[in-house]
PDB file of C-alpha atoms in Angstrom:
ATOM      1  CA  GLN A   1      -0.088   0.228  -0.213  1.00 90.00           C
ATOM      2  CA  VAL A   2       1.301   3.223  -1.020  1.00 93.00           C
ATOM      3  CA  GLN A   3       1.655   5.914   1.753  1.00 95.00           C
ATOM      4  CA  LEU A   4       3.347   9.463   2.034  1.00 97.00           C
ATOM      5  CA  VAL A   5       2.824  10.976   5.469  1.00 98.00           C
ATOM      6  CA  GLU A   6       3.872  14.532   6.024  1.00 98.00           C
ATOM      7  CA  SER A   7       4.649  15.678   9.633  1.00 98.00           C
ATOM      8  CA  GLY A   8       6.299  18.600  11.349  1.00 98.00           C
ATOM      9  CA  GLY A   9       3.461  21.231  10.955  1.00 98.00           C
ATOM     10  CA  GLY A  10       2.405  23.429  13.612  1.00 98.00           C
ATOM     11  CA  VAL A  11       2.222  27.203  14.650  1.00 98.00           C
ATOM     12  CA  VAL A  12       5.228  28.975  14.366  1.00 98.00           C
ATOM     13  CA  GLN A  13       6.263  32.970  15.020  1.00 98.00           C
ATOM     14  CA  PRO A  14       7.031  34.836  11.859  1.00 98.00           C
ATOM     15  CA  GLY A  15      10.722  34.862  11.444  1.00 98.00           C
ATOM     16  CA  LYS A  16      11.236  31.583  12.879  1.00 98.00           C
ATOM     17  CA  SER A  17      12.036  28.016  11.345  1.00 98.00           C
ATOM     18  CA  LEU A  18      10.334  24.810  10.652  1.00 98.00           C
ATOM     19  CA  ARG A  19      11.110  21.423   9.205  1.00 98.00           C
ATOM     20  CA  LEU A  20       8.489  19.310   7.479  1.00 98.00           C
ATOM     21  CA  SER A  21       8.985  15.624   6.724  1.00 98.00           C
ATOM     22  CA  CYS A  22       7.502  13.206   4.495  1.00 98.00           C
ATOM     23  CA  ALA A  23       7.607   9.696   4.921  1.00 98.00           C
ATOM     24  CA  GLY A  24       7.205   7.294   1.788  1.00 97.00           C
ATOM     25  CA  SER A  25       6.373   3.754   1.988  1.00 94.00           C
ATOM     26  CA  GLY A  26       4.895   1.013  -0.520  1.00 93.00           C
ATOM     27  CA  PHE A  27       6.853   2.148  -3.489  1.00 92.00           C
ATOM     28  CA  LEU A  28      10.479   2.793  -4.652  1.00 94.00           C
ATOM     29  CA  PHE A  29      10.955   6.188  -2.956  1.00 94.00           C
ATOM     30  CA  ASP A  30      14.411   6.732  -4.852  1.00 93.00           C
ATOM     31  CA  GLY A  31      12.744   5.978  -8.267  1.00 93.00           C
ATOM     32  CA  PHE A  32      10.508   9.317  -8.344  1.00 95.00           C
ATOM     33  CA  VAL A  33      11.239  13.080  -8.247  1.00 97.00           C
ATOM     34  CA  MET A  34       9.445  14.570  -5.348  1.00 97.00           C
ATOM     35  CA  HIS A  35       7.553  17.821  -4.953  1.00 98.00           C
ATOM     36  CA  TRP A  36       6.236  20.015  -2.150  1.00 98.00           C
ATOM     37  CA  VAL A  37       2.883  21.813  -2.894  1.00 98.00           C
ATOM     38  CA  ARG A  38       0.995  23.776  -0.806  1.00 98.00           C
ATOM     39  CA  GLN A  39      -2.602  25.475  -0.212  1.00 98.00           C
ATOM     40  CA  ALA A  40      -3.235  28.496   1.835  1.00 98.00           C
ATOM     41  CA  PRO A  41      -6.536  28.551   3.796  1.00 97.00           C
ATOM     42  CA  GLY A  42      -9.306  29.185   1.050  1.00 96.00           C
ATOM     43  CA  GLU A  43      -7.212  29.316  -1.895  1.00 98.00           C
ATOM     44  CA  GLY A  44      -5.865  27.051  -4.808  1.00 98.00           C
ATOM     45  CA  LEU A  45      -2.733  25.040  -4.957  1.00 98.00           C
ATOM     46  CA  GLU A  46       0.924  26.458  -5.468  1.00 98.00           C
ATOM     47  CA  TRP A  47       3.844  24.662  -6.252  1.00 98.00           C
ATOM     48  CA  VAL A  48       6.669  25.072  -3.921  1.00 98.00           C
ATOM     49  CA  ALA A  49      10.012  22.780  -4.712  1.00 98.00           C
ATOM     50  CA  VAL A  50      11.473  19.771  -6.433  1.00 98.00           C
ATOM     51  CA  ALA A  51      14.045  17.328  -5.571  1.00 98.00           C
ATOM     52  CA  SER A  52      15.758  15.108  -8.045  1.00 97.00           C
ATOM     53  CA  PHE A  53      15.934  11.255  -7.505  1.00 96.00           C
ATOM     54  CA  ASP A  54      19.038  11.871  -5.817  1.00 96.00           C
ATOM     55  CA  GLY A  55      18.215  15.076  -4.281  1.00 96.00           C
ATOM     56  CA  ARG A  56      21.232  16.628  -5.882  1.00 97.00           C
ATOM     57  CA  GLN A  57      19.255  18.828  -7.983  1.00 98.00           C
ATOM     58  CA  THR A  58      16.576  20.976  -6.779  1.00 98.00           C
ATOM     59  CA  LYS A  59      14.327  24.078  -7.868  1.00 98.00           C
ATOM     60  CA  TYR A  60      12.122  26.465  -6.020  1.00 98.00           C
ATOM     61  CA  ALA A  61       9.050  28.689  -6.503  1.00 98.00           C
ATOM     62  CA  ASP A  62      10.098  32.374  -6.514  1.00 97.00           C
ATOM     63  CA  SER A  63       8.125  33.043  -3.177  1.00 98.00           C
ATOM     64  CA  VAL A  64      10.089  30.693  -0.832  1.00 98.00           C
ATOM     65  CA  LYS A  65      13.537  30.803  -2.956  1.00 98.00           C
ATOM     66  CA  GLY A  66      16.417  31.504  -0.336  1.00 98.00           C
ATOM     67  CA  ARG A  67      14.086  30.736   2.300  1.00 98.00           C
ATOM     68  CA  PHE A  68      13.104  27.235   1.903  1.00 98.00           C
ATOM     69  CA  THR A  69      15.290  24.125   1.241  1.00 98.00           C
ATOM     70  CA  ILE A  70      13.879  20.692  -0.121  1.00 98.00           C
ATOM     71  CA  SER A  71      16.185  17.534   0.719  1.00 98.00           C
ATOM     72  CA  ARG A  72      15.464  13.954   0.882  1.00 98.00           C
ATOM     73  CA  ASP A  73      17.106  10.888   2.661  1.00 98.00           C
ATOM     74  CA  ASN A  74      16.666   7.904   0.220  1.00 97.00           C
ATOM     75  CA  SER A  75      18.046   5.773   2.986  1.00 97.00           C
ATOM     76  CA  LYS A  76      15.018   6.619   5.261  1.00 97.00           C
ATOM     77  CA  ASN A  77      12.617   6.975   2.205  1.00 97.00           C
ATOM     78  CA  THR A  78      11.910  10.589   3.377  1.00 98.00           C
ATOM     79  CA  LEU A  79      11.506  13.982   1.886  1.00 98.00           C
ATOM     80  CA  TYR A  80      12.299  16.915   3.815  1.00 98.00           C
ATOM     81  CA  LEU A  81      11.388  20.698   3.801  1.00 98.00           C
ATOM     82  CA  GLN A  82      13.641  23.103   5.837  1.00 98.00           C
ATOM     83  CA  MET A  83      11.507  26.513   6.093  1.00 98.00           C
ATOM     84  CA  ASP A  84      13.383  29.317   7.430  1.00 98.00           C
ATOM     85  CA  SER A  85      12.378  33.111   7.876  1.00 98.00           C
ATOM     86  CA  LEU A  86       8.788  32.028   7.573  1.00 98.00           C
ATOM     87  CA  ARG A  87       6.200  34.809   7.042  1.00 98.00           C
ATOM     88  CA  ARG A  88       2.506  35.006   7.569  1.00 98.00           C
ATOM     89  CA  GLU A  89       2.086  34.536   3.884  1.00 98.00           C
ATOM     90  CA  ASP A  90       3.485  30.824   4.389  1.00 98.00           C
ATOM     91  CA  THR A  91       0.469  29.541   6.337  1.00 98.00           C
ATOM     92  CA  ALA A  92      -0.973  26.655   4.459  1.00 98.00           C
ATOM     93  CA  VAL A  93      -1.457  22.999   4.397  1.00 98.00           C
ATOM     94  CA  TYR A  94       1.803  21.610   2.999  1.00 98.00           C
ATOM     95  CA  TYR A  95       1.741  18.366   0.547  1.00 98.00           C
ATOM     96  CA  CYS A  96       4.307  16.019  -0.495  1.00 98.00           C
ATOM     97  CA  ALA A  97       3.735  14.513  -3.824  1.00 97.00           C
ATOM     98  CA  CYS A  98       5.070  12.784  -6.764  1.00 94.00           C
ATOM     99  CA  LEU A  99       3.342  15.087  -9.291  1.00 88.00           C
ATOM    100  CA  MET A 100       3.259  13.373 -12.616  1.00 84.00           C
ATOM    101  CA  THR A 101       3.298   9.490 -12.650  1.00 82.00           C
ATOM    102  CA  PRO A 102       2.387   7.723 -10.388  1.00 88.00           C
ATOM    103  CA  GLY A 103       0.549  10.693  -8.931  1.00 93.00           C
ATOM    104  CA  TYR A 104       1.089   9.825  -5.417  1.00 96.00           C
ATOM    105  CA  TRP A 105      -0.099  12.815  -2.756  1.00 98.00           C
ATOM    106  CA  GLY A 106       0.223  12.793   1.113  1.00 98.00           C
ATOM    107  CA  GLN A 107      -2.264  13.893   3.543  1.00 98.00           C
ATOM    108  CA  GLY A 108      -0.865  17.284   4.081  1.00 98.00           C
ATOM    109  CA  THR A 109       0.285  19.007   7.142  1.00 98.00           C
ATOM    110  CA  LEU A 110      -0.786  22.369   8.459  1.00 98.00           C
ATOM    111  CA  VAL A 111       1.512  25.272   9.138  1.00 98.00           C
ATOM    112  CA  THR A 112       0.387  28.326  10.965  1.00 98.00           C
ATOM    113  CA  VAL A 113       2.779  31.314  11.150  1.00 98.00           C
ATOM    114  CA  SER A 114       1.377  33.697  13.557  1.00 98.00           C
ATOM    115  CA  SER A 115       2.533  35.801  16.405  1.00 95.00           C
TER     116      SER A 115
ATOM    117  CA  ASP B   1       6.985  32.076 -15.268  1.00 96.00           C
ATOM    118  CA  ILE B   2       4.375  30.258 -17.033  1.00 98.00           C
ATOM    119  CA  GLN B   3       0.827  31.539 -16.581  1.00 98.00           C
ATOM    120  CA  MET B   4      -2.095  29.022 -16.240  1.00 98.00           C
ATOM    121  CA  THR B   5      -5.826  29.927 -16.802  1.00 98.00           C
ATOM    122  CA  GLN B   6      -8.701  27.629 -16.349  1.00 98.00           C
ATOM    123  CA  SER B   7     -12.409  28.467 -17.525  1.00 98.00           C
ATOM    124  CA  PRO B   8     -14.949  28.454 -16.104  1.00 98.00           C
ATOM    125  CA  SER B   9     -13.754  29.531 -12.553  1.00 98.00           C
ATOM    126  CA  SER B  10     -17.116  27.516 -11.411  1.00 98.00           C
ATOM    127  CA  LEU B  11     -19.850  25.520 -12.795  1.00 97.00           C
ATOM    128  CA  SER B  12     -23.265  24.144 -11.807  1.00 96.00           C
ATOM    129  CA  ALA B  13     -24.078  20.775 -13.174  1.00 95.00           C
ATOM    130  CA  SER B  14     -26.446  17.837 -12.672  1.00 95.00           C
ATOM    131  CA  VAL B  15     -25.804  14.062 -12.423  1.00 95.00           C
ATOM    132  CA  GLY B  16     -25.266  12.569 -15.588  1.00 96.00           C
ATOM    133  CA  ASP B  17     -24.173  15.734 -17.579  1.00 96.00           C
ATOM    134  CA  ARG B  18     -21.001  15.822 -19.351  1.00 97.00           C
ATOM    135  CA  VAL B  19     -18.432  18.623 -18.279  1.00 97.00           C
ATOM    136  CA  THR B  20     -15.708  20.466 -19.893  1.00 98.00           C
ATOM    137  CA  ILE B  21     -12.936  22.121 -18.181  1.00 98.00           C
ATOM    138  CA  THR B  22     -10.655  24.208 -20.157  1.00 98.00           C
ATOM    139  CA  CYS B  23      -6.920  25.012 -19.192  1.00 98.00           C
ATOM    140  CA  ARG B  24      -4.871  27.501 -21.234  1.00 98.00           C
ATOM    141  CA  ALA B  25      -1.003  28.243 -20.883  1.00 98.00           C
ATOM    142  CA  SER B  26       0.654  31.549 -21.484  1.00 98.00           C
ATOM    143  CA  GLN B  27       3.219  29.618 -23.608  1.00 98.00           C
ATOM    144  CA  VAL B  28       3.387  26.437 -25.444  1.00 98.00           C
ATOM    145  CA  ILE B  29       4.072  23.488 -23.062  1.00 98.00           C
ATOM    146  CA  SER B  30       4.018  20.610 -25.550  1.00 97.00           C
ATOM    147  CA  ASN B  31       1.771  17.932 -23.534  1.00 97.00           C
ATOM    148  CA  ASP B  32       3.310  18.540 -20.111  1.00 98.00           C
ATOM    149  CA  LEU B  33       0.055  19.000 -18.208  1.00 98.00           C
ATOM    150  CA  ALA B  34      -1.625  17.189 -15.518  1.00 98.00           C
ATOM    151  CA  TRP B  35      -5.087  17.366 -14.184  1.00 98.00           C
ATOM    152  CA  PHE B  36      -6.049  16.898 -10.395  1.00 98.00           C
ATOM    153  CA  GLN B  37      -9.291  16.464  -8.242  1.00 98.00           C
ATOM    154  CA  GLN B  38      -9.764  17.940  -4.816  1.00 98.00           C
ATOM    155  CA  LYS B  39     -12.610  17.723  -2.412  1.00 98.00           C
ATOM    156  CA  PRO B  40     -13.082  20.073   0.596  1.00 95.00           C
ATOM    157  CA  GLY B  41     -10.688  19.251   3.382  1.00 95.00           C
ATOM    158  CA  LYS B  42      -8.944  16.384   1.420  1.00 97.00           C
ATOM    159  CA  ALA B  43      -5.631  16.111  -0.206  1.00 98.00           C
ATOM    160  CA  PRO B  44      -5.772  16.464  -4.253  1.00 98.00           C
ATOM    161  CA  ARG B  45      -5.858  13.199  -6.298  1.00 98.00           C
ATOM    162  CA  SER B  46      -4.059  12.677  -9.370  1.00 97.00           C
ATOM    163  CA  LEU B  47      -6.303  12.233 -12.605  1.00 98.00           C
ATOM    164  CA  ILE B  48      -4.294  12.699 -15.750  1.00 97.00           C
ATOM    165  CA  TYR B  49      -0.724  13.288 -16.629  1.00 97.00           C
ATOM    166  CA  ALA B  50       0.699  14.399 -20.300  1.00 97.00           C
ATOM    167  CA  ALA B  51      -2.458  15.981 -21.173  1.00 98.00           C
ATOM    168  CA  SER B  52      -4.152  12.539 -21.794  1.00 98.00           C
ATOM    169  CA  SER B  53      -2.754   9.669 -19.889  1.00 97.00           C
ATOM    170  CA  LEU B  54      -4.919   8.380 -17.264  1.00 97.00           C
ATOM    171  CA  GLN B  55      -3.587   7.662 -13.904  1.00 96.00           C
ATOM    172  CA  SER B  56      -3.828   3.961 -12.553  1.00 93.00           C
ATOM    173  CA  GLY B  57      -7.165   3.606 -10.956  1.00 94.00           C
ATOM    174  CA  VAL B  58      -9.017   6.713 -12.396  1.00 97.00           C
ATOM    175  CA  PRO B  59     -12.387   5.873 -14.158  1.00 97.00           C
ATOM    176  CA  SER B  60     -12.472   6.234 -17.961  1.00 97.00           C
ATOM    177  CA  LYS B  61     -15.228   8.666 -17.518  1.00 97.00           C
ATOM    178  CA  PHE B  62     -12.333  11.223 -17.138  1.00 98.00           C
ATOM    179  CA  SER B  63     -10.380  12.143 -20.133  1.00 98.00           C
ATOM    180  CA  GLY B  64      -7.815  15.040 -21.232  1.00 98.00           C
ATOM    181  CA  SER B  65      -6.910  16.296 -24.398  1.00 98.00           C
ATOM    182  CA  GLY B  66      -4.790  19.323 -26.023  1.00 98.00           C
ATOM    183  CA  SER B  67      -1.266  20.236 -26.664  1.00 97.00           C
ATOM    184  CA  GLY B  68       0.720  23.280 -26.872  1.00 97.00           C
ATOM    185  CA  THR B  69      -1.305  26.004 -25.193  1.00 98.00           C
ATOM    186  CA  GLU B  70      -5.027  24.679 -24.544  1.00 98.00           C
ATOM    187  CA  PHE B  71      -6.129  21.666 -22.984  1.00 98.00           C
ATOM    188  CA  THR B  72      -9.547  20.138 -21.763  1.00 98.00           C
ATOM    189  CA  LEU B  73     -10.714  17.799 -18.724  1.00 98.00           C
ATOM    190  CA  THR B  74     -13.767  16.057 -19.922  1.00 98.00           C
ATOM    191  CA  ILE B  75     -15.910  13.906 -17.346  1.00 97.00           C
ATOM    192  CA  SER B  76     -18.423  11.884 -19.441  1.00 95.00           C
ATOM    193  CA  SER B  77     -21.406  11.739 -16.989  1.00 93.00           C
ATOM    194  CA  LEU B  78     -20.837  13.332 -14.029  1.00 96.00           C
ATOM    195  CA  GLN B  79     -21.754  11.420 -10.682  1.00 95.00           C
ATOM    196  CA  PRO B  80     -22.185  12.607  -7.336  1.00 94.00           C
ATOM    197  CA  GLU B  81     -18.623  11.740  -6.177  1.00 95.00           C
ATOM    198  CA  ASP B  82     -16.947  13.896  -8.881  1.00 96.00           C
ATOM    199  CA  PHE B  83     -18.516  17.344  -7.430  1.00 93.00           C
ATOM    200  CA  ALA B  84     -15.147  19.032  -6.387  1.00 97.00           C
ATOM    201  CA  SER B  85     -12.540  21.158  -7.626  1.00 98.00           C
ATOM    202  CA  TYR B  86     -10.189  20.487 -10.624  1.00 98.00           C
ATOM    203  CA  TYR B  87      -6.849  21.786 -11.098  1.00 98.00           C
ATOM    204  CA  CYS B  88      -4.396  21.861 -13.940  1.00 98.00           C
ATOM    205  CA  LEU B  89      -0.829  22.180 -13.701  1.00 98.00           C
ATOM    206  CA  GLN B  90       1.969  22.680 -16.381  1.00 98.00           C
ATOM    207  CA  TYR B  91       5.225  20.981 -15.586  1.00 98.00           C
ATOM    208  CA  ASN B  92       7.023  21.840 -18.794  1.00 98.00           C
ATOM    209  CA  THR B  93       9.134  24.532 -17.092  1.00 97.00           C
ATOM    210  CA  TYR B  94      10.183  25.765 -13.847  1.00 97.00           C
ATOM    211  CA  PRO B  95       8.866  26.789 -11.712  1.00 97.00           C
ATOM    212  CA  PHE B  96       5.913  24.642 -12.295  1.00 98.00           C
ATOM    213  CA  THR B  97       2.472  26.619 -12.034  1.00 98.00           C
ATOM    214  CA  PHE B  98      -1.033  25.514 -11.355  1.00 98.00           C
ATOM    215  CA  GLY B  99      -4.228  27.292 -12.803  1.00 98.00           C
ATOM    216  CA  PRO B 100      -6.767  28.641 -10.264  1.00 98.00           C
ATOM    217  CA  GLY B 101      -8.994  25.799 -10.143  1.00 98.00           C
ATOM    218  CA  THR B 102     -12.755  25.087 -11.613  1.00 98.00           C
ATOM    219  CA  LYS B 103     -15.139  24.442  -8.955  1.00 98.00           C
ATOM    220  CA  VAL B 104     -17.939  21.819 -10.105  1.00 98.00           C
ATOM    221  CA  ASP B 105     -21.057  21.678  -7.890  1.00 95.00           C
ATOM    222  CA  ILE B 106     -24.713  20.590  -7.894  1.00 88.00           C
ATOM    223  CA  LYS B 107     -27.162  22.299  -9.915  1.00 87.00           C
TER     224      LYS B 107
END
């Protein structure tokens, strides 16, 4: 059974940091490019970042570039998102996903940036 | 960045209706387009990739077409479980960009 399980969300003050994790199981984790996608309350989907199969190549949305870092540990079948200098507008549900084929998504983890 | 637009932004339809949603890209993206369904409070579900290829387990009532800058998602016979929001995504060029979504609700 394929699973992507995000964790690490919570309430954090502006300017602080948070690290999200996404644990994969039931599929060949290191065989897929992995993404983070977020959704602010009541809004649409926003692509955030991508890590290549081995994590050596990464890309970011302009809105998070320089503040967020995506990484992966294939020995642990886990994807990460280190979020620094958080802003109120980063408040969202964060999903990890294999966006194209095979199209797996996690259930999401809520990050709230508030003082 | 490539801008994605969707039309309509919302629609009301009845069970059994044929529904078509259009997604347009601001520049040519070949067939590097995916479609997703999302129900309130739930994670998105992948429906289609490469503009017209159905993800495993997705019923054949969903179909996608198009290439270049204009794409469509069609639901052949709308069922109660299909009332949801639908998003397109271009993955031709980074940063990837989603369309703003189309909400399909019950007439």
